[in-house]
PDB file of N, CA and C in Angstrom:
ATOM      1  N   MET X  18      24.871   1.735   4.022  1.00  0.00           N
ATOM      2  CA  MET X  18      23.824   2.782   3.636  1.00  0.00           C
ATOM      3  C   MET X  18      23.099   2.207   2.205  1.00  0.00           C
ATOM      4  N   ASN X  19      22.283   2.706   1.875  1.00  0.00           N
ATOM      5  CA  ASN X  19      21.617   2.397  -0.171  1.00  0.00           C
ATOM      6  C   ASN X  19      21.051   3.149  -0.004  1.00  0.00           C
ATOM      7  N   LEU X  20      20.966   4.022  -1.987  1.00  0.00           N
ATOM      8  CA  LEU X  20      19.959   4.155  -2.349  1.00  0.00           C
ATOM      9  C   LEU X  20      19.230   3.363  -2.884  1.00  0.00           C
ATOM     10  N   TYR X  21      17.713   2.300  -2.902  1.00  0.00           N
ATOM     11  CA  TYR X  21      16.770   2.137  -3.656  1.00  0.00           C
ATOM     12  C   TYR X  21      16.526   2.354  -4.691  1.00  0.00           C
ATOM     13  N   GLU X  22      16.596   2.569  -6.089  1.00  0.00           N
ATOM     14  CA  GLU X  22      15.511   3.273  -7.105  1.00  0.00           C
ATOM     15  C   GLU X  22      14.437   1.742  -7.863  1.00  0.00           C
ATOM     16  N   ILE X  23      12.848   2.150  -7.156  1.00  0.00           N
ATOM     17  CA  ILE X  23      11.779   1.807  -8.152  1.00  0.00           C
ATOM     18  C   ILE X  23      11.457   1.684  -9.407  1.00  0.00           C
ATOM     19  N   ILE X  24      12.065   1.015  -9.658  1.00  0.00           N
ATOM     20  CA  ILE X  24      11.770   1.866 -11.787  1.00  0.00           C
ATOM     21  C   ILE X  24      10.119   1.294 -12.203  1.00  0.00           C
ATOM     22  N   LEU X  25       8.964   1.975 -11.584  1.00  0.00           N
ATOM     23  CA  LEU X  25       6.954   1.109 -12.157  1.00  0.00           C
ATOM     24  C   LEU X  25       7.202   1.845 -12.800  1.00  0.00           C
ATOM     25  N   PRO X  26       5.834   0.402 -13.620  1.00  0.00           N
ATOM     26  CA  PRO X  26       6.085   1.403 -15.106  1.00  0.00           C
ATOM     27  C   PRO X  26       5.152   2.711 -14.947  1.00  0.00           C
ATOM     28  N   CYS X  27       4.453   2.816 -16.482  1.00  0.00           N
ATOM     29  CA  CYS X  27       3.599   3.738 -16.559  1.00  0.00           C
ATOM     30  C   CYS X  27       2.562   3.094 -17.469  1.00  0.00           C
ATOM     31  N   THR X  28       2.478   2.147 -17.754  1.00  0.00           N
ATOM     32  CA  THR X  28       1.322   0.948 -18.318  1.00  0.00           C
ATOM     33  C   THR X  28       1.791  -0.373 -17.608  1.00  0.00           C
ATOM     34  N   ASP X  29       0.944  -1.611 -17.846  1.00  0.00           N
ATOM     35  CA  ASP X  29       0.246  -2.920 -17.540  1.00  0.00           C
ATOM     36  C   ASP X  29       1.463  -2.929 -18.326  1.00  0.00           C
ATOM     37  N   ASN X  30       1.611  -4.931 -18.254  1.00  0.00           N
ATOM     38  CA  ASN X  30       1.912  -5.644 -19.514  1.00  0.00           C
ATOM     39  C   ASN X  30       1.134  -5.594 -20.669  1.00  0.00           C
ATOM     40  N   ASP X  31      -1.086  -5.152 -20.356  1.00  0.00           N
ATOM     41  CA  ASP X  31      -1.313  -4.963 -21.452  1.00  0.00           C
ATOM     42  C   ASP X  31      -1.415  -3.875 -22.057  1.00  0.00           C
ATOM     43  N   GLY X  32      -0.545  -3.165 -21.873  1.00  0.00           N
ATOM     44  CA  GLY X  32      -0.352  -1.481 -22.619  1.00  0.00           C
ATOM     45  C   GLY X  32      -2.032  -0.880 -22.244  1.00  0.00           C
ATOM     46  N   ARG X  33      -2.147  -1.552 -20.614  1.00  0.00           N
ATOM     47  CA  ARG X  33      -3.414  -0.330 -19.679  1.00  0.00           C
ATOM     48  C   ARG X  33      -2.560   0.526 -19.512  1.00  0.00           C
ATOM     49  N   GLU X  34      -3.156   2.461 -19.129  1.00  0.00           N
ATOM     50  CA  GLU X  34      -2.366   3.012 -17.760  1.00  0.00           C
ATOM     51  C   GLU X  34      -2.226   2.739 -16.983  1.00  0.00           C
ATOM     52  N   ILE X  35      -1.437   3.461 -15.614  1.00  0.00           N
ATOM     53  CA  ILE X  35      -0.949   2.834 -14.318  1.00  0.00           C
ATOM     54  C   ILE X  35      -2.298   3.139 -13.512  1.00  0.00           C
ATOM     55  N   GLU X  36      -3.097   3.709 -12.905  1.00  0.00           N
ATOM     56  CA  GLU X  36      -4.214   4.189 -11.786  1.00  0.00           C
ATOM     57  C   GLU X  36      -2.884   4.344 -10.780  1.00  0.00           C
ATOM     58  N   PRO X  37      -2.984   6.085 -11.075  1.00  0.00           N
ATOM     59  CA  PRO X  37      -2.497   7.636  -9.875  1.00  0.00           C
ATOM     60  C   PRO X  37      -2.578   6.928  -8.387  1.00  0.00           C
ATOM     61  N   GLU X  38      -3.282   6.049  -7.950  1.00  0.00           N
ATOM     62  CA  GLU X  38      -3.434   5.622  -6.769  1.00  0.00           C
ATOM     63  C   GLU X  38      -2.334   4.795  -6.335  1.00  0.00           C
ATOM     64  N   LYS X  39      -1.766   4.066  -7.422  1.00  0.00           N
ATOM     65  CA  LYS X  39      -1.738   2.981  -6.976  1.00  0.00           C
ATOM     66  C   LYS X  39      -0.034   3.039  -7.210  1.00  0.00           C
ATOM     67  N   TYR X  40       0.285   4.535  -7.391  1.00  0.00           N
ATOM     68  CA  TYR X  40       1.813   4.553  -6.681  1.00  0.00           C
ATOM     69  C   TYR X  40       1.303   5.726  -5.883  1.00  0.00           C
ATOM     70  N   GLU X  41       0.595   6.468  -5.693  1.00  0.00           N
ATOM     71  CA  GLU X  41       0.332   6.687  -3.871  1.00  0.00           C
ATOM     72  C   GLU X  41       0.380   6.538  -3.006  1.00  0.00           C
ATOM     73  N   GLU X  42      -0.485   4.986  -3.172  1.00  0.00           N
ATOM     74  CA  GLU X  42       0.057   3.893  -1.865  1.00  0.00           C
ATOM     75  C   GLU X  42       0.835   3.136  -1.979  1.00  0.00           C
ATOM     76  N   THR X  43       1.816   3.223  -2.757  1.00  0.00           N
ATOM     77  CA  THR X  43       3.092   3.015  -3.086  1.00  0.00           C
ATOM     78  C   THR X  43       4.068   4.261  -2.314  1.00  0.00           C
ATOM     79  N   LEU X  44       4.022   5.259  -2.470  1.00  0.00           N
ATOM     80  CA  LEU X  44       4.511   6.290  -1.813  1.00  0.00           C
ATOM     81  C   LEU X  44       4.132   6.470  -0.289  1.00  0.00           C
ATOM     82  N   ARG X  45       2.969   5.805  -0.027  1.00  0.00           N
ATOM     83  CA  ARG X  45       2.801   6.449   1.405  1.00  0.00           C
ATOM     84  C   ARG X  45       3.408   5.352   2.063  1.00  0.00           C
ATOM     85  N   GLU X  46       3.453   3.704   1.600  1.00  0.00           N
ATOM     86  CA  GLU X  46       4.074   2.335   1.769  1.00  0.00           C
ATOM     87  C   GLU X  46       5.810   2.864   2.180  1.00  0.00           C
ATOM     88  N   LEU X  47       6.116   3.508   1.418  1.00  0.00           N
ATOM     89  CA  LEU X  47       7.324   3.381   1.828  1.00  0.00           C
ATOM     90  C   LEU X  47       7.630   4.730   2.566  1.00  0.00           C
ATOM     91  N   ILE X  48       7.340   5.520   2.974  1.00  0.00           N
ATOM     92  CA  ILE X  48       7.194   6.956   3.069  1.00  0.00           C
ATOM     93  C   ILE X  48       6.942   6.159   4.686  1.00  0.00           C
ATOM     94  N   HIS X  49       5.605   5.706   4.726  1.00  0.00           N
ATOM     95  CA  HIS X  49       5.507   4.907   6.561  1.00  0.00           C
ATOM     96  C   HIS X  49       6.928   3.634   6.509  1.00  0.00           C
ATOM     97  N   HIS X  50       7.223   3.076   5.836  1.00  0.00           N
ATOM     98  CA  HIS X  50       8.680   2.114   6.019  1.00  0.00           C
ATOM     99  C   HIS X  50      10.065   2.840   6.502  1.00  0.00           C
ATOM    100  N   PHE X  51      10.121   4.201   6.017  1.00  0.00           N
ATOM    101  CA  PHE X  51      11.376   3.856   6.140  1.00  0.00           C
ATOM    102  C   PHE X  51      11.093   6.044   6.833  1.00  0.00           C
ATOM    103  N   GLY X  52      10.763   6.086   7.045  1.00  0.00           N
ATOM    104  CA  GLY X  52      10.489   8.492   6.604  1.00  0.00           C
ATOM    105  C   GLY X  52      10.403   8.709   6.148  1.00  0.00           C
ATOM    106  N   GLY X  53      11.035   7.718   4.945  1.00  0.00           N
ATOM    107  CA  GLY X  53      10.846   9.124   3.919  1.00  0.00           C
ATOM    108  C   GLY X  53      10.883   7.895   2.508  1.00  0.00           C
ATOM    109  N   ALA X  54      10.398   8.962   1.388  1.00  0.00           N
ATOM    110  CA  ALA X  54      10.875   8.979   0.076  1.00  0.00           C
ATOM    111  C   ALA X  54      10.817   9.743  -1.308  1.00  0.00           C
ATOM    112  N   GLU X  55      11.461   9.296  -2.043  1.00  0.00           N
ATOM    113  CA  GLU X  55      11.736   9.810  -3.551  1.00  0.00           C
ATOM    114  C   GLU X  55      10.224  10.203  -4.319  1.00  0.00           C
ATOM    115  N   PHE X  56       9.789  10.180  -5.554  1.00  0.00           N
ATOM    116  CA  PHE X  56       8.847  10.432  -6.177  1.00  0.00           C
ATOM    117  C   PHE X  56       9.480  10.879  -7.502  1.00  0.00           C
ATOM    118  N   GLU X  57      10.129  10.781  -8.238  1.00  0.00           N
ATOM    119  CA  GLU X  57      10.698  11.500  -9.744  1.00  0.00           C
ATOM    120  C   GLU X  57       8.997  11.353 -10.652  1.00  0.00           C
ATOM    121  N   ARG X  58       8.101  12.118 -10.623  1.00  0.00           N
ATOM    122  CA  ARG X  58       6.711  11.440 -11.809  1.00  0.00           C
ATOM    123  C   ARG X  58       7.221  11.740 -13.111  1.00  0.00           C
ATOM    124  N   SER X  59       8.405  12.543 -13.058  1.00  0.00           N
ATOM    125  CA  SER X  59       8.278  13.029 -14.916  1.00  0.00           C
ATOM    126  C   SER X  59       9.318  11.631 -15.676  1.00  0.00           C
ATOM    127  N   SER X  60       8.549  11.007 -16.768  1.00  0.00           N
ATOM    128  CA  SER X  60       8.591   9.595 -17.338  1.00  0.00           C
ATOM    129  C   SER X  60       9.934   9.252 -17.915  1.00  0.00           C
ATOM    130  N   PHE X  61      10.500   8.675 -17.435  1.00  0.00           N
ATOM    131  CA  PHE X  61      11.687   8.170 -18.904  1.00  0.00           C
ATOM    132  C   PHE X  61      12.012   7.056 -19.377  1.00  0.00           C
ATOM    133  N   SER X  62      12.213   6.720 -20.872  1.00  0.00           N
ATOM    134  CA  SER X  62      11.844   5.532 -21.236  1.00  0.00           C
ATOM    135  C   SER X  62      12.875   4.396 -20.934  1.00  0.00           C
ATOM    136  N   GLY X  63      12.308   3.009 -20.683  1.00  0.00           N
ATOM    137  CA  GLY X  63      13.492   2.289 -20.579  1.00  0.00           C
ATOM    138  C   GLY X  63      12.991   1.552 -22.459  1.00  0.00           C
ATOM    139  N   TYR X  64      14.517   0.913 -22.316  1.00  0.00           N
ATOM    140  CA  TYR X  64      14.347  -0.582 -23.906  1.00  0.00           C
ATOM    141  C   TYR X  64      14.947  -1.634 -23.491  1.00  0.00           C
ATOM    142  N   TRP X  65      14.371  -2.724 -23.905  1.00  0.00           N
ATOM    143  CA  TRP X  65      14.566  -4.133 -23.588  1.00  0.00           C
ATOM    144  C   TRP X  65      14.581  -5.156 -24.872  1.00  0.00           C
ATOM    145  N   GLN X  66      15.808  -6.365 -24.881  1.00  0.00           N
ATOM    146  CA  GLN X  66      15.488  -6.805 -26.180  1.00  0.00           C
ATOM    147  C   GLN X  66      14.432  -8.549 -25.510  1.00  0.00           C
ATOM    148  N   ASP X  67      13.642  -8.788 -26.236  1.00  0.00           N
ATOM    149  CA  ASP X  67      13.703 -10.491 -26.626  1.00  0.00           C
ATOM    150  C   ASP X  67      13.548 -10.520 -28.304  1.00  0.00           C
ATOM    151  N   GLU X  68      14.267 -10.824 -28.033  1.00  0.00           N
ATOM    152  CA  GLU X  68      14.955 -11.335 -29.841  1.00  0.00           C
ATOM    153  C   GLU X  68      13.516 -12.702 -30.421  1.00  0.00           C
ATOM    154  N   PRO X  69      13.597 -11.498 -31.548  1.00  0.00           N
ATOM    155  CA  PRO X  69      13.955 -10.433 -32.485  1.00  0.00           C
ATOM    156  C   PRO X  69      13.875  -9.318 -32.243  1.00  0.00           C
ATOM    157  N   ASP X  70      12.502  -9.087 -30.883  1.00  0.00           N
ATOM    158  CA  ASP X  70      12.058  -7.838 -30.665  1.00  0.00           C
ATOM    159  C   ASP X  70      12.586  -6.611 -29.634  1.00  0.00           C
ATOM    160  N   LEU X  71      12.333  -5.322 -30.314  1.00  0.00           N
ATOM    161  CA  LEU X  71      12.575  -4.381 -28.887  1.00  0.00           C
ATOM    162  C   LEU X  71      11.444  -3.696 -28.325  1.00  0.00           C
ATOM    163  N   TYR X  72      11.024  -3.907 -27.037  1.00  0.00           N
ATOM    164  CA  TYR X  72      10.762  -3.680 -26.425  1.00  0.00           C
ATOM    165  C   TYR X  72      11.045  -1.721 -25.920  1.00  0.00           C
ATOM    166  N   GLU X  73       9.567  -0.687 -26.146  1.00  0.00           N
ATOM    167  CA  GLU X  73      10.149   0.360 -25.363  1.00  0.00           C
ATOM    168  C   GLU X  73       9.185   0.882 -23.700  1.00  0.00           C
ATOM    169  N   ASP X  74       9.451   1.103 -22.736  1.00  0.00           N
ATOM    170  CA  ASP X  74       8.786   1.356 -21.851  1.00  0.00           C
ATOM    171  C   ASP X  74       8.888   2.728 -21.491  1.00  0.00           C
ATOM    172  N   ASP X  75       7.478   3.027 -20.986  1.00  0.00           N
ATOM    173  CA  ASP X  75       8.059   4.166 -20.025  1.00  0.00           C
ATOM    174  C   ASP X  75       7.703   4.140 -18.653  1.00  0.00           C
ATOM    175  N   ASN X  76       7.977   5.117 -18.117  1.00  0.00           N
ATOM    176  CA  ASN X  76       8.563   4.352 -16.785  1.00  0.00           C
ATOM    177  C   ASN X  76       8.174   5.845 -16.205  1.00  0.00           C
ATOM    178  N   VAL X  77       8.119   5.569 -14.472  1.00  0.00           N
ATOM    179  CA  VAL X  77       9.083   6.951 -13.121  1.00  0.00           C
ATOM    180  C   VAL X  77       9.747   5.917 -12.417  1.00  0.00           C
ATOM    181  N   LEU X  78      10.495   7.082 -11.150  1.00  0.00           N
ATOM    182  CA  LEU X  78      11.396   5.977 -10.433  1.00  0.00           C
ATOM    183  C   LEU X  78      10.867   6.502  -8.917  1.00  0.00           C
ATOM    184  N   MET X  79      11.005   5.891  -8.203  1.00  0.00           N
ATOM    185  CA  MET X  79      10.912   6.087  -6.514  1.00  0.00           C
ATOM    186  C   MET X  79      12.197   5.927  -5.953  1.00  0.00           C
ATOM    187  N   ARG X  80      12.888   7.062  -5.390  1.00  0.00           N
ATOM    188  CA  ARG X  80      14.402   6.332  -3.695  1.00  0.00           C
ATOM    189  C   ARG X  80      13.720   6.245  -2.538  1.00  0.00           C
ATOM    190  N   VAL X  81      14.696   6.000  -1.662  1.00  0.00           N
ATOM    191  CA  VAL X  81      14.204   5.271  -0.935  1.00  0.00           C
ATOM    192  C   VAL X  81      15.911   5.478   0.060  1.00  0.00           C
ATOM    193  N   GLU X  82      16.753   5.987   0.659  1.00  0.00           N
ATOM    194  CA  GLU X  82      17.147   5.775   1.173  1.00  0.00           C
ATOM    195  C   GLU X  82      17.540   4.611   2.493  1.00  0.00           C
ATOM    196  N   ALA X  83      18.578   3.798   2.750  1.00  0.00           N
ATOM    197  CA  ALA X  83      18.119   2.763   4.072  1.00  0.00           C
ATOM    198  C   ALA X  83      18.718   1.769   4.154  1.00  0.00           C
ATOM    199  N   SER X  84      18.825   1.751   5.886  1.00  0.00           N
ATOM    200  CA  SER X  84      19.748   0.318   5.744  1.00  0.00           C
ATOM    201  C   SER X  84      19.058  -1.348   4.798  1.00  0.00           C
ATOM    202  N   ASP X  85      19.848  -1.775   4.400  1.00  0.00           N
ATOM    203  CA  ASP X  85      19.714  -3.375   4.008  1.00  0.00           C
ATOM    204  C   ASP X  85      19.156  -4.059   5.261  1.00  0.00           C
ATOM    205  N   ASP X  86      18.096  -4.342   3.809  1.00  0.00           N
ATOM    206  CA  ASP X  86      16.607  -4.687   4.321  1.00  0.00           C
ATOM    207  C   ASP X  86      15.932  -6.074   2.951  1.00  0.00           C
ATOM    208  N   SER X  87      16.871  -6.783   3.526  1.00  0.00           N
ATOM    209  CA  SER X  87      16.886  -7.647   1.864  1.00  0.00           C
ATOM    210  C   SER X  87      15.359  -8.744   2.136  1.00  0.00           C
ATOM    211  N   ASP X  88      14.790  -8.687   3.073  1.00  0.00           N
ATOM    212  CA  ASP X  88      13.727  -9.542   3.511  1.00  0.00           C
ATOM    213  C   ASP X  88      12.532  -9.142   3.174  1.00  0.00           C
ATOM    214  N   PHE X  89      12.537  -7.151   3.099  1.00  0.00           N
ATOM    215  CA  PHE X  89      11.671  -6.673   3.511  1.00  0.00           C
ATOM    216  C   PHE X  89      11.978  -6.184   2.065  1.00  0.00           C
ATOM    217  N   TRP X  90      12.588  -6.231   1.041  1.00  0.00           N
ATOM    218  CA  TRP X  90      12.468  -5.606  -0.825  1.00  0.00           C
ATOM    219  C   TRP X  90      12.183  -7.326  -1.260  1.00  0.00           C
ATOM    220  N   SER X  91      12.322  -8.180  -0.879  1.00  0.00           N
ATOM    221  CA  SER X  91      12.520  -9.311  -1.295  1.00  0.00           C
ATOM    222  C   SER X  91       9.953  -9.707  -1.543  1.00  0.00           C
ATOM    223  N   HIS X  92       9.995  -9.475  -0.347  1.00  0.00           N
ATOM    224  CA  HIS X  92       8.446  -9.381  -0.532  1.00  0.00           C
ATOM    225  C   HIS X  92       8.303  -8.538  -0.814  1.00  0.00           C
ATOM    226  N   TYR X  93       8.530  -6.780  -1.020  1.00  0.00           N
ATOM    227  CA  TYR X  93       7.594  -5.649  -1.246  1.00  0.00           C
ATOM    228  C   TYR X  93       8.177  -5.827  -3.047  1.00  0.00           C
ATOM    229  N   LYS X  94       8.998  -6.430  -3.384  1.00  0.00           N
ATOM    230  CA  LYS X  94       8.967  -6.812  -5.026  1.00  0.00           C
ATOM    231  C   LYS X  94       8.434  -7.020  -5.336  1.00  0.00           C
ATOM    232  N   GLU X  95       7.233  -8.286  -4.666  1.00  0.00           N
ATOM    233  CA  GLU X  95       6.362  -9.235  -5.414  1.00  0.00           C
ATOM    234  C   GLU X  95       5.004  -8.593  -5.088  1.00  0.00           C
ATOM    235  N   VAL X  96       4.526  -7.642  -3.865  1.00  0.00           N
ATOM    236  CA  VAL X  96       3.672  -6.899  -4.014  1.00  0.00           C
ATOM    237  C   VAL X  96       3.223  -5.781  -5.257  1.00  0.00           C
ATOM    238  N   LEU X  97       4.763  -5.259  -5.410  1.00  0.00           N
ATOM    239  CA  LEU X  97       4.593  -4.822  -6.560  1.00  0.00           C
ATOM    240  C   LEU X  97       4.778  -4.849  -7.959  1.00  0.00           C
ATOM    241  N   LYS X  98       4.854  -6.514  -8.117  1.00  0.00           N
ATOM    242  CA  LYS X  98       4.795  -7.285  -9.582  1.00  0.00           C
ATOM    243  C   LYS X  98       2.864  -7.367  -9.445  1.00  0.00           C
ATOM    244  N   THR X  99       2.741  -7.478  -7.917  1.00  0.00           N
ATOM    245  CA  THR X  99       0.898  -7.261  -8.882  1.00  0.00           C
ATOM    246  C   THR X  99       0.521  -6.050  -8.455  1.00  0.00           C
ATOM    247  N   ARG X 100       0.672  -5.725  -7.709  1.00  0.00           N
ATOM    248  CA  ARG X 100      -0.097  -4.201  -7.423  1.00  0.00           C
ATOM    249  C   ARG X 100      -0.239  -3.788  -9.068  1.00  0.00           C
ATOM    250  N   PHE X 101       0.939  -3.935  -9.771  1.00  0.00           N
ATOM    251  CA  PHE X 101       0.908  -2.929 -11.148  1.00  0.00           C
ATOM    252  C   PHE X 101       1.528  -3.829 -12.788  1.00  0.00           C
ATOM    253  N   ARG X 102       0.403  -5.342 -11.526  1.00  0.00           N
ATOM    254  CA  ARG X 102       0.585  -5.779 -13.403  1.00  0.00           C
ATOM    255  C   ARG X 102       1.961  -6.311 -14.635  1.00  0.00           C
ATOM    256  N   GLN X 103       2.254  -6.670 -14.231  1.00  0.00           N
ATOM    257  CA  GLN X 103       3.509  -6.773 -13.901  1.00  0.00           C
ATOM    258  C   GLN X 103       4.881  -8.368 -13.854  1.00  0.00           C
ATOM    259  N   GLU X 104       4.923  -8.851 -14.991  1.00  0.00           N
ATOM    260  CA  GLU X 104       6.350  -9.968 -15.440  1.00  0.00           C
ATOM    261  C   GLU X 104       7.626  -9.741 -13.942  1.00  0.00           C
ATOM    262  N   GLU X 105       8.103  -8.260 -14.378  1.00  0.00           N
ATOM    263  CA  GLU X 105       9.156  -8.358 -13.303  1.00  0.00           C
ATOM    264  C   GLU X 105       9.535  -6.407 -12.661  1.00  0.00           C
ATOM    265  N   ILE X 106       9.746  -5.887 -12.037  1.00  0.00           N
ATOM    266  CA  ILE X 106       9.909  -4.464 -11.122  1.00  0.00           C
ATOM    267  C   ILE X 106      11.762  -4.655 -11.393  1.00  0.00           C
ATOM    268  N   ARG X 107      11.627  -3.688 -11.875  1.00  0.00           N
ATOM    269  CA  ARG X 107      12.940  -3.345 -11.218  1.00  0.00           C
ATOM    270  C   ARG X 107      13.312  -2.605  -9.796  1.00  0.00           C
ATOM    271  N   ILE X 108      14.454  -2.862  -8.524  1.00  0.00           N
ATOM    272  CA  ILE X 108      14.929  -2.318  -7.716  1.00  0.00           C
ATOM    273  C   ILE X 108      16.135  -2.475  -8.137  1.00  0.00           C
ATOM    274  N   ARG X 109      16.635  -0.983  -7.741  1.00  0.00           N
ATOM    275  CA  ARG X 109      18.248  -0.952  -8.243  1.00  0.00           C
ATOM    276  C   ARG X 109      18.729  -0.482  -6.842  1.00  0.00           C
ATOM    277  N   VAL X 110      19.854  -1.597  -5.873  1.00  0.00           N
ATOM    278  CA  VAL X 110      20.468  -0.692  -5.310  1.00  0.00           C
ATOM    279  C   VAL X 110      21.869  -0.207  -5.375  1.00  0.00           C
ATOM    280  N   ILE X 111      21.916   0.927  -4.988  1.00  0.00           N
ATOM    281  CA  ILE X 111      22.951   1.752  -5.120  1.00  0.00           C
ATOM    282  C   ILE X 111      23.833   1.757  -3.742  1.00  0.00           C
ATOM    283  N   PRO X 112      25.417   1.296  -3.335  1.00  0.00           N
ATOM    284  CA  PRO X 112      25.748   1.946  -1.512  1.00  0.00           C
ATOM    285  C   PRO X 112      25.609   3.561  -2.346  1.00  0.00           C
ATOM    286  N   LEU X 113      25.678   4.257  -1.048  1.00  0.00           N
ATOM    287  CA  LEU X 113      25.473   5.474  -0.811  1.00  0.00           C
ATOM    288  C   LEU X 113      26.578   5.819   0.373  1.00  0.00           C
ATOM    289  N   THR X 114      27.331   6.635   0.287  1.00  0.00           N
ATOM    290  CA  THR X 114      27.519   7.138   1.263  1.00  0.00           C
ATOM    291  C   THR X 114      27.349   8.594   2.280  1.00  0.00           C
ATOM    292  N   ILE X 115      26.666   9.048   2.360  1.00  0.00           N
ATOM    293  CA  ILE X 115      25.991  10.897   2.632  1.00  0.00           C
ATOM    294  C   ILE X 115      26.908  11.751   3.305  1.00  0.00           C
ATOM    295  N   VAL X 116      27.645  12.653   2.544  1.00  0.00           N
ATOM    296  CA  VAL X 116      28.578  13.452   3.451  1.00  0.00           C
ATOM    297  C   VAL X 116      27.757  14.508   4.042  1.00  0.00           C
TER     298      VAL X 116
END
């Protein structure tokens, strides 16, 4: 079992705010596919560097507990990149033990 953390941007690459419907659509898809999901709506800042510039992004987080399904995640990452108008979407995979 893994915990998948999907980091989603609050703005697109051109600085336009992401429409709330895009988050709701993503949440519905995750719930439908996995039977449940979490959506942490409080934004947090992420930083990345492309020499010499330092960039800051505001992000939100969705989480899913699921078995390994790399085919799904490879395809879904491309869906999210298009939906959120991003060059990259980060999905962290964390091994999970439920007590």
